[in-house]
Short mmCIF file of C-alpha atoms in Angstrom, two decimals:
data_model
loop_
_atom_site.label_atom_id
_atom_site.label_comp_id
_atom_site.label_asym_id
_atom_site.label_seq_id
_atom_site.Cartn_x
_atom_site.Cartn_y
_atom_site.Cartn_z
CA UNK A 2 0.00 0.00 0.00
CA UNK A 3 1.45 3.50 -0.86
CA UNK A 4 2.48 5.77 2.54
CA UNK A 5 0.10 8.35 1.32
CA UNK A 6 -3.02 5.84 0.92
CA UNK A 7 -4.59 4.96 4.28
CA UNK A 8 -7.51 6.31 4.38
CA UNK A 9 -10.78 4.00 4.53
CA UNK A 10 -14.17 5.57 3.56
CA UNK A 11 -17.53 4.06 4.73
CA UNK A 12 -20.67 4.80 2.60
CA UNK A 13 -24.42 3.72 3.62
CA UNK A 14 -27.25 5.01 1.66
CA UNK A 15 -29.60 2.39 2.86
CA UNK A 16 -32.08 4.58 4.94
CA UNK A 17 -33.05 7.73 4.92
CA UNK A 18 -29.71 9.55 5.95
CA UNK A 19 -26.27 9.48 3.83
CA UNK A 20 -23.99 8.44 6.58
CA UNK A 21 -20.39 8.70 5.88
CA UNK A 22 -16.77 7.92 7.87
CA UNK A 23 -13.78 7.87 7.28
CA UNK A 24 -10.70 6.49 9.02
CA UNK A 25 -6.83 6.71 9.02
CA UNK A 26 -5.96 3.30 11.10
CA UNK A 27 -3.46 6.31 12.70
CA UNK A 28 -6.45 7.25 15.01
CA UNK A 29 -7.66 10.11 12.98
CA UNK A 30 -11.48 9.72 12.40
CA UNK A 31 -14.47 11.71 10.87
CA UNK A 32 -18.59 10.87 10.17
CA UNK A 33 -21.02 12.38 9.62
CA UNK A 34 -25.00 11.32 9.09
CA UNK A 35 -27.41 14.00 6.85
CA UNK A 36 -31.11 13.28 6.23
CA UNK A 37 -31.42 13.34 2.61
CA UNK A 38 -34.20 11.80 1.78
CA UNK A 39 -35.42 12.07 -1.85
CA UNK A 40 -32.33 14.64 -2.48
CA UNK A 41 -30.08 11.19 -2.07
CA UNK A 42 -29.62 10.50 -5.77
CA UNK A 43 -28.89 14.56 -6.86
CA UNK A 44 -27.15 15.24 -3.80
CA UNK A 45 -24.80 12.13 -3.23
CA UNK A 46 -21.61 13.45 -5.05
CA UNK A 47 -21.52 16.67 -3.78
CA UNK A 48 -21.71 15.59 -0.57
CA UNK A 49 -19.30 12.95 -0.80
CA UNK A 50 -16.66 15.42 -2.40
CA UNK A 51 -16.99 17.69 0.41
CA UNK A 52 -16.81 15.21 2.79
CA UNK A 53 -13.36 13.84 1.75
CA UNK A 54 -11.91 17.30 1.19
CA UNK A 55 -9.21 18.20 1.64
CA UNK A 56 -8.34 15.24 0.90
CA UNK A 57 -7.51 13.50 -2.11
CA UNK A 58 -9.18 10.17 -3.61
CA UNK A 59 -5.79 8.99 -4.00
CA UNK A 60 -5.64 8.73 -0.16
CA UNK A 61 -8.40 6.10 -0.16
CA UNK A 62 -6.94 2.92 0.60
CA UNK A 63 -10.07 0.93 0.43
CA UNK A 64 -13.96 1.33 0.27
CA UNK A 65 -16.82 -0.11 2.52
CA UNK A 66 -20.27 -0.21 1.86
CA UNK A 67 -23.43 -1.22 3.23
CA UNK A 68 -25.68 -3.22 0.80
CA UNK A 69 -28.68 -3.88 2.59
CA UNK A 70 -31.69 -4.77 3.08
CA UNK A 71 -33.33 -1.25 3.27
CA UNK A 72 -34.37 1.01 0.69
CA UNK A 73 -34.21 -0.51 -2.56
CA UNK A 74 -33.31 2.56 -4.59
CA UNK A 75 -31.01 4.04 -1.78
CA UNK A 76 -28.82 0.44 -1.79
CA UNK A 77 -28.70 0.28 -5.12
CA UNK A 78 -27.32 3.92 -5.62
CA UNK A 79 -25.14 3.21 -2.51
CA UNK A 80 -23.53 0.08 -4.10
CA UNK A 81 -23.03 1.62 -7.60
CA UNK A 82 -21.25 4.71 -6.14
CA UNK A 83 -19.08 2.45 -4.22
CA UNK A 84 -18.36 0.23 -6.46
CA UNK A 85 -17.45 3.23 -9.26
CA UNK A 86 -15.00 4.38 -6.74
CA UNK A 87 -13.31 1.03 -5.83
CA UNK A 88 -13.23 0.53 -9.44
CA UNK A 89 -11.88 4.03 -10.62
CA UNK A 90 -9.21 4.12 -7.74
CA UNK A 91 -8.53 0.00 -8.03
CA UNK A 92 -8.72 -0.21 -4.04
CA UNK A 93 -10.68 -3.03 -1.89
CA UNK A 94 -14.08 -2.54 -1.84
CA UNK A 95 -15.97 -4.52 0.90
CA UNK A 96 -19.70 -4.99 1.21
CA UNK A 97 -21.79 -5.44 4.12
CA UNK A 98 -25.13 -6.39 5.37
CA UNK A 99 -27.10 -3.66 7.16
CA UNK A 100 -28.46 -6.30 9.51
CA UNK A 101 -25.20 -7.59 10.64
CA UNK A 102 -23.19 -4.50 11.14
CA UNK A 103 -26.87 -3.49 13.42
CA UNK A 104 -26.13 -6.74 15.47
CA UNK A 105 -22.27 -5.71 15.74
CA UNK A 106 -22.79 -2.24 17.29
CA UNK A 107 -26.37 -3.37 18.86
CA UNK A 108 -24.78 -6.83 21.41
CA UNK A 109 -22.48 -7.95 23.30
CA UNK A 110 -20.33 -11.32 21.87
CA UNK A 111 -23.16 -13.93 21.56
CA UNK A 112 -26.03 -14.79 19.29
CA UNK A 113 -28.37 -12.04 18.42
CA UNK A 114 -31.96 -11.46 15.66
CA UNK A 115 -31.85 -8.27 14.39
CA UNK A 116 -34.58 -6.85 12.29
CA UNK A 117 -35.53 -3.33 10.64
CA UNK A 118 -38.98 -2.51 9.37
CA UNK A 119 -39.77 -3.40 5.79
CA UNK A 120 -43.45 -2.51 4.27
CA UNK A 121 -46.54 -4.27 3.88
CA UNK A 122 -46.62 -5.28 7.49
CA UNK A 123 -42.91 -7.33 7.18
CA UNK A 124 -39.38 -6.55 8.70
CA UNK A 125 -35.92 -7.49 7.24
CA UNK A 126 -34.51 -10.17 9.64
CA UNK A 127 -31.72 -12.41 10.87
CA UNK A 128 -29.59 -13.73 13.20
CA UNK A 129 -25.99 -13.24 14.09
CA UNK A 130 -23.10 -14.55 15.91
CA UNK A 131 -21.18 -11.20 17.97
CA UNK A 132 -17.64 -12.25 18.38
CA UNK A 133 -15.66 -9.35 18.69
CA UNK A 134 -16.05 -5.33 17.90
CA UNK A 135 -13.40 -5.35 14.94
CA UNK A 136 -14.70 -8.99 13.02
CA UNK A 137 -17.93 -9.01 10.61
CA UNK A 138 -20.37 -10.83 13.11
CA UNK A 139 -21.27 -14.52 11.34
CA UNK A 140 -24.63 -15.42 9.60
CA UNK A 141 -26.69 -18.04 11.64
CA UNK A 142 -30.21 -17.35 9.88
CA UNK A 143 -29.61 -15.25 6.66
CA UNK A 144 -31.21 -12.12 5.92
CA UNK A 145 -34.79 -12.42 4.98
CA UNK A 146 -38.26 -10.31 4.27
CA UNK A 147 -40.23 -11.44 6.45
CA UNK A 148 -44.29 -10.78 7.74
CA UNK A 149 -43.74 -9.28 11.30
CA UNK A 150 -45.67 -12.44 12.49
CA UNK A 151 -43.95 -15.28 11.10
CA UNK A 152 -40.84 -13.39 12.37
CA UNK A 153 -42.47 -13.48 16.11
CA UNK A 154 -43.19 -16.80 15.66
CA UNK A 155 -39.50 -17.73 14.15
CA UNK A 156 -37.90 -16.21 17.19
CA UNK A 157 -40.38 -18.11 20.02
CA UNK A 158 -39.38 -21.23 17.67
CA UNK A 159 -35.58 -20.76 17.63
CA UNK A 160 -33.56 -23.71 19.30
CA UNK A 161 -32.32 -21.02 21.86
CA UNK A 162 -34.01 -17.90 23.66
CA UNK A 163 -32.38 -14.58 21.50
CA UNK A 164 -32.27 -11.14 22.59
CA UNK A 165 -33.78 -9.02 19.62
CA UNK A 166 -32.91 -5.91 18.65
CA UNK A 167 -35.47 -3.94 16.63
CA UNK A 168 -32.76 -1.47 14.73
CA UNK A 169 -33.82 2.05 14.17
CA UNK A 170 -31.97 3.89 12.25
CA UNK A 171 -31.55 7.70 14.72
CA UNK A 172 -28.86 10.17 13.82
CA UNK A 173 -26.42 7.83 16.79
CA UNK A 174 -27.01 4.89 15.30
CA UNK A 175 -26.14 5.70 11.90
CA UNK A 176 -23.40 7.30 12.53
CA UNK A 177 -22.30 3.97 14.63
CA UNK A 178 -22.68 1.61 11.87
CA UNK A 179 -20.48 3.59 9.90
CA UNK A 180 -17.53 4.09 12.23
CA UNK A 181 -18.17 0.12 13.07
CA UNK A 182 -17.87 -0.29 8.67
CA UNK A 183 -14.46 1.16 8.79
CA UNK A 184 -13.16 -0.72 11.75
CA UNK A 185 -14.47 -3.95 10.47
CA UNK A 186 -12.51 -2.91 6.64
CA UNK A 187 -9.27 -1.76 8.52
CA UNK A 188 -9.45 -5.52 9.96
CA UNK A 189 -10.19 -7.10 6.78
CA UNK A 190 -7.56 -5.19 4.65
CA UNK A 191 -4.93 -5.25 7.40
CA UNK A 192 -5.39 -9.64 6.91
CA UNK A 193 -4.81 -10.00 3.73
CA UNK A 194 -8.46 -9.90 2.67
CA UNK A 195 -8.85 -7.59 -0.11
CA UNK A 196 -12.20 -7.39 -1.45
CA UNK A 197 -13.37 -7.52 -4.54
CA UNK A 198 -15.59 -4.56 -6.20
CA UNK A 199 -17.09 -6.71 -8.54
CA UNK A 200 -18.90 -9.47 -6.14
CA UNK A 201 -20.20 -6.15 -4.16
CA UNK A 202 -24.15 -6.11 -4.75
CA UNK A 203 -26.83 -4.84 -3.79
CA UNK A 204 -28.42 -7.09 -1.45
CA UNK A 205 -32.45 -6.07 -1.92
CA UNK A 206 -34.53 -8.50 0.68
CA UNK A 207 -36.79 -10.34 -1.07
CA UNK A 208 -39.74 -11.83 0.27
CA UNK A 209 -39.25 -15.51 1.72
#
């Protein structure tokens, strides 16, 4: 990795707020969450260049990404910017699931459901393994689109009790998930593991 590229940027777009952080692995850190809303897809850019200033995408050693579930048009645009950049500055890109990086800042080490609201009466859901703050928590029940009541009656079924964390997505929390994104990446890309843009999706929820 060149001296001057160190820098890792987090990008989620998968609510209602572009939340952005980036991080130096020198202890120099910086986020920020803005509700966006519809403005997300004319806005995105601008924001993102003033965000990195000063400085330059040159200094991006790799990019992270959340892919979803969650807004279908906000993942996709979040994936496709990320992947443009990863791409255009030929740096890791690594993509995660909004549900697991909500059970990594959300429990402590241990098995956890974690579900965000969805519509027509159904939340995304699934369950993860917490092992420690820096490692992408591990899949036990994948991410699925769910009705709210076969996800009630999933959890009173599961082959141990779970504490549940219904994620909403406040100003704190986002801004959370995307300092936990760039701690999880700085793990990743410090191992060996460089990810590839091209396997990064969007990862849309559909209905089981």
């Amino acid at each position: 990795m060149p001296q001057n590229q160190q820098w890792i940027l987090a990008l989620d777009t998968t609510g209602a707020r572009l939340n952005l952080a980036l991080d130096s692995g020198t202890g120099q850190t910086r986020s920020q969450s803005l509700p966006l809303g519809r403005d997300l897809s004319t806005d995105l850019h601008t924001q993102l260049q003033q965000f990195v200033s000063p400085l330059s995408w040159e200094e991006m050693a790799a990019i992270a990404v959340l892919t979803g579930p969650g807004s279908y048009t906000g993942s996709r645009i979040g994936v496709v910017t990320a992947r443009t950049l990863a791409q255009m500055l030929q740096v890791p890109l690594y993509g995660y699931s909004t549900l697991a990086l909500a059970a990594a800042i959300s429990a402590e080490p241990g098995a956890i459901a974690v579900s965000i609201p969805a519509q027509r009466h159904h939340v995304y859901g699934g369950v993860y393994q917490v092992e420690d703050a820096r490692l992408y928590p591990t899949p036990l029940v994948a991410d699925r689109n769910i009705s709210i009541l076969h996800w009630e009656a999933f959890l009173k079924i599961y082959e141990t009790p779970l504490p549940h964390c219904q994620f909403e997505f406040s100003e704190d929390n986002s801004l959370k998930l995307v300092q936990r994104m760039t701690a999880i990446a700085r793990q990743q890309l410090n191992s060996g593991q460089l990810g590839d843009w091209s396997r990064v999706l969007p990862a849309y929820g559909k209905p089981s």
